[in-house]
Amino acid sequence: TCAPGTHVKRGTALAIMEAMKMEHVLKAPRDGVVDAVYFKPGDFVDGGKLVITFKPETPAAAPPKKK
């Protein structure tokens, strides 16, 4: 599981959910930062509920080009 403020890379496992005795891994869709986690381990989550909010990483400013 992850915590708010965690910097993650695309494909990083953010949470593992179990449904019908199968595990489903929620992965980061892109590089970014976990904004909020709305459930804790062991909680029951109804379908369609928001589990994690995620902010895309903002690209760093490129250094000025030399002439």
Backbone as JSON, one array per atom type, in Angstrom:
{
  "sequence": "TCAPGTHVKRGTALAIMEAMKMEHVLKAPRDGVVDAVYFKPGDFVDGGKLVITFKPETPAAAPPKKK",
  "N": [[0.84, -1.19, 0.0], [0.3, 2.37, -0.28], [1.14, 5.76, 0.72], [-0.17, 9.09, 1.25], [1.57, 11.64, -0.5], [3.62, 10.1, -1.39], [6.04, 9.59, -3.87], [5.78, 8.11, -6.99], [6.58, 5.83, -9.66], [5.49, 5.2, -13.03], [3.48, 2.32, -13.27], [4.04, 1.35, -10.75], [2.98, -0.56, -7.98], [0.2, 0.45, -6.22], [-1.83, -0.34, -4.52], [-3.28, -3.38, -3.31], [-6.07, -5.2, -4.0], [-8.61, -7.43, -2.9], [-10.92, -9.61, -4.35], [-13.46, -11.89, -4.54], [-11.7, -13.96, -3.81], [-9.51, -13.4, -5.41], [-6.62, -11.51, -6.21], [-6.19, -8.11, -7.04], [-4.16, -5.79, -8.53], [-3.66, -2.39, -8.1], [-2.23, -0.05, -10.11], [0.09, 2.66, -10.65], [-0.79, 4.99, -13.11], [0.98, 6.68, -14.38], [4.07, 8.51, -13.87], [4.11, 10.14, -10.73], [2.49, 11.61, -7.82], [1.06, 10.33, -4.88], [-1.99, 11.48, -3.86], [-4.19, 11.16, -2.04], [-5.4, 8.52, 0.11], [-8.17, 6.59, 0.46], [-9.1, 4.4, 1.87], [-8.26, 1.9, 4.34], [-6.01, -0.9, 4.96], [-7.79, -3.95, 4.96], [-10.36, -2.86, 4.95], [-13.69, -2.96, 3.6], [-14.59, -2.4, 0.28], [-16.91, -0.91, -1.74], [-18.04, -1.44, -5.11], [-17.08, 0.92, -7.6], [-16.25, 2.91, -5.91], [-14.02, 5.56, -4.94], [-10.65, 4.95, -4.5], [-7.91, 5.7, -4.41], [-6.4, 8.86, -4.9], [-4.45, 10.59, -7.3], [-1.74, 12.54, -8.35], [-0.39, 13.71, -11.36], [3.1, 13.76, -12.1], [4.82, 16.81, -12.38], [6.66, 18.04, -15.07], [10.1, 18.92, -14.73], [11.49, 22.19, -15.06], [13.2, 22.93, -18.02], [16.67, 23.58, -18.48], [17.94, 26.78, -19.62], [18.74, 27.16, -23.1], [22.04, 27.26, -24.44], [23.63, 29.79, -26.36]],
  "CA": [[0.0, 0.0, 0.0], [1.05, 3.63, -0.38], [0.69, 6.82, 1.61], [-0.18, 10.39, 0.61], [2.87, 12.28, -0.61], [4.59, 9.16, -1.95], [6.36, 9.74, -5.29], [5.8, 6.78, -7.61], [6.83, 5.73, -11.1], [4.45, 4.5, -13.79], [3.48, 0.88, -13.08], [4.25, 1.0, -9.35], [1.79, -1.04, -7.28], [-0.28, 1.39, -5.2], [-2.66, -1.08, -3.57], [-3.74, -4.7, -3.74], [-7.44, -5.44, -3.53], [-9.05, -8.82, -3.05], [-12.35, -9.78, -4.69], [-13.77, -13.28, -4.9], [-10.46, -14.71, -3.58], [-8.49, -13.05, -6.39], [-6.0, -10.24, -5.92], [-6.13, -7.16, -8.15], [-3.17, -4.77, -8.2], [-3.9, -1.05, -8.64], [-0.91, 0.48, -10.46], [0.17, 4.07, -11.04], [-0.9, 5.11, -14.56], [2.11, 7.49, -14.86], [4.86, 9.03, -12.76], [3.35, 11.14, -10.01], [2.46, 11.65, -6.36], [-0.2, 9.9, -4.28], [-2.65, 12.62, -3.22], [-4.96, 10.69, -0.88], [-5.81, 7.11, 0.15], [-9.47, 6.69, 1.12], [-9.39, 3.19, 2.63], [-7.1, 1.3, 4.99], [-6.0, -2.35, 4.77], [-8.87, -4.68, 5.63], [-11.67, -2.24, 4.71], [-14.5, -3.42, 2.47], [-14.76, -1.31, -0.68], [-17.98, -1.16, -2.71], [-17.7, -1.14, -6.49], [-17.26, 2.29, -8.04], [-15.74, 3.87, -4.92], [-12.7, 6.12, -5.14], [-9.73, 4.31, -3.57], [-6.7, 6.52, -4.32], [-6.26, 9.95, -5.87], [-3.08, 10.59, -7.77], [-1.39, 13.74, -9.12], [0.73, 13.47, -12.28], [4.35, 14.49, -11.84], [5.0, 17.92, -13.31], [8.04, 18.0, -15.56], [10.99, 19.98, -14.25], [11.78, 23.19, -16.08], [14.44, 22.66, -18.75], [17.61, 24.7, -18.38], [17.95, 27.59, -20.85], [19.71, 26.73, -24.11], [23.19, 28.15, -24.64], [23.73, 30.27, -27.75]],
  "C": [[0.88, 1.25, 0.0], [0.43, 4.65, 0.57], [0.67, 8.14, 0.85], [1.22, 11.01, 0.63], [3.94, 11.38, -1.2], [4.79, 9.43, -3.44], [6.48, 8.35, -5.88], [6.08, 6.9, -9.11], [5.69, 4.97, -11.74], [4.6, 2.99, -13.57], [3.71, 0.42, -11.65], [2.94, 0.54, -8.74], [1.43, -0.06, -6.17], [-1.09, 0.69, -4.12], [-2.99, -2.44, -4.18], [-5.1, -4.91, -3.13], [-7.8, -6.89, -3.78], [-10.54, -8.84, -3.33], [-12.54, -11.22, -5.15], [-12.51, -14.14, -4.88], [-9.39, -14.5, -4.65], [-7.93, -11.69, -6.01], [-5.9, -9.39, -7.19], [-5.19, -6.03, -7.72], [-3.55, -3.45, -8.88], [-2.53, -0.42, -8.86], [-1.01, 1.94, -10.87], [0.12, 4.16, -12.57], [0.25, 5.9, -15.2], [2.94, 7.89, -13.65], [4.03, 10.09, -12.05], [3.45, 11.0, -8.5], [1.08, 11.2, -5.89], [-0.77, 11.09, -3.52], [-3.37, 12.2, -1.95], [-5.28, 9.21, -1.04], [-7.07, 7.08, 1.01], [-9.88, 5.47, 1.93], [-8.12, 2.68, 3.28], [-7.14, -0.21, 4.78], [-7.1, -3.02, 5.6], [-10.26, -4.1, 5.43], [-12.38, -2.93, 3.55], [-14.78, -2.22, 1.57], [-15.85, -1.7, -1.68], [-17.5, -0.78, -4.1], [-17.98, 0.32, -6.82], [-16.76, 3.33, -7.06], [-14.35, 4.33, -5.29], [-11.78, 5.54, -4.08], [-8.51, 5.2, -3.32], [-6.81, 7.67, -5.31], [-4.77, 10.17, -6.09], [-2.85, 11.85, -8.59], [-0.24, 13.4, -10.07], [1.94, 14.32, -11.87], [4.46, 15.63, -12.85], [6.44, 17.91, -13.78], [8.85, 19.18, -15.04], [11.28, 20.94, -15.4], [13.13, 22.87, -16.73], [15.37, 23.86, -18.6], [17.64, 25.48, -19.68], [19.04, 27.08, -21.81], [20.81, 27.76, -24.25], [23.24, 28.55, -26.11], [25.15, 30.24, -28.21]]
}
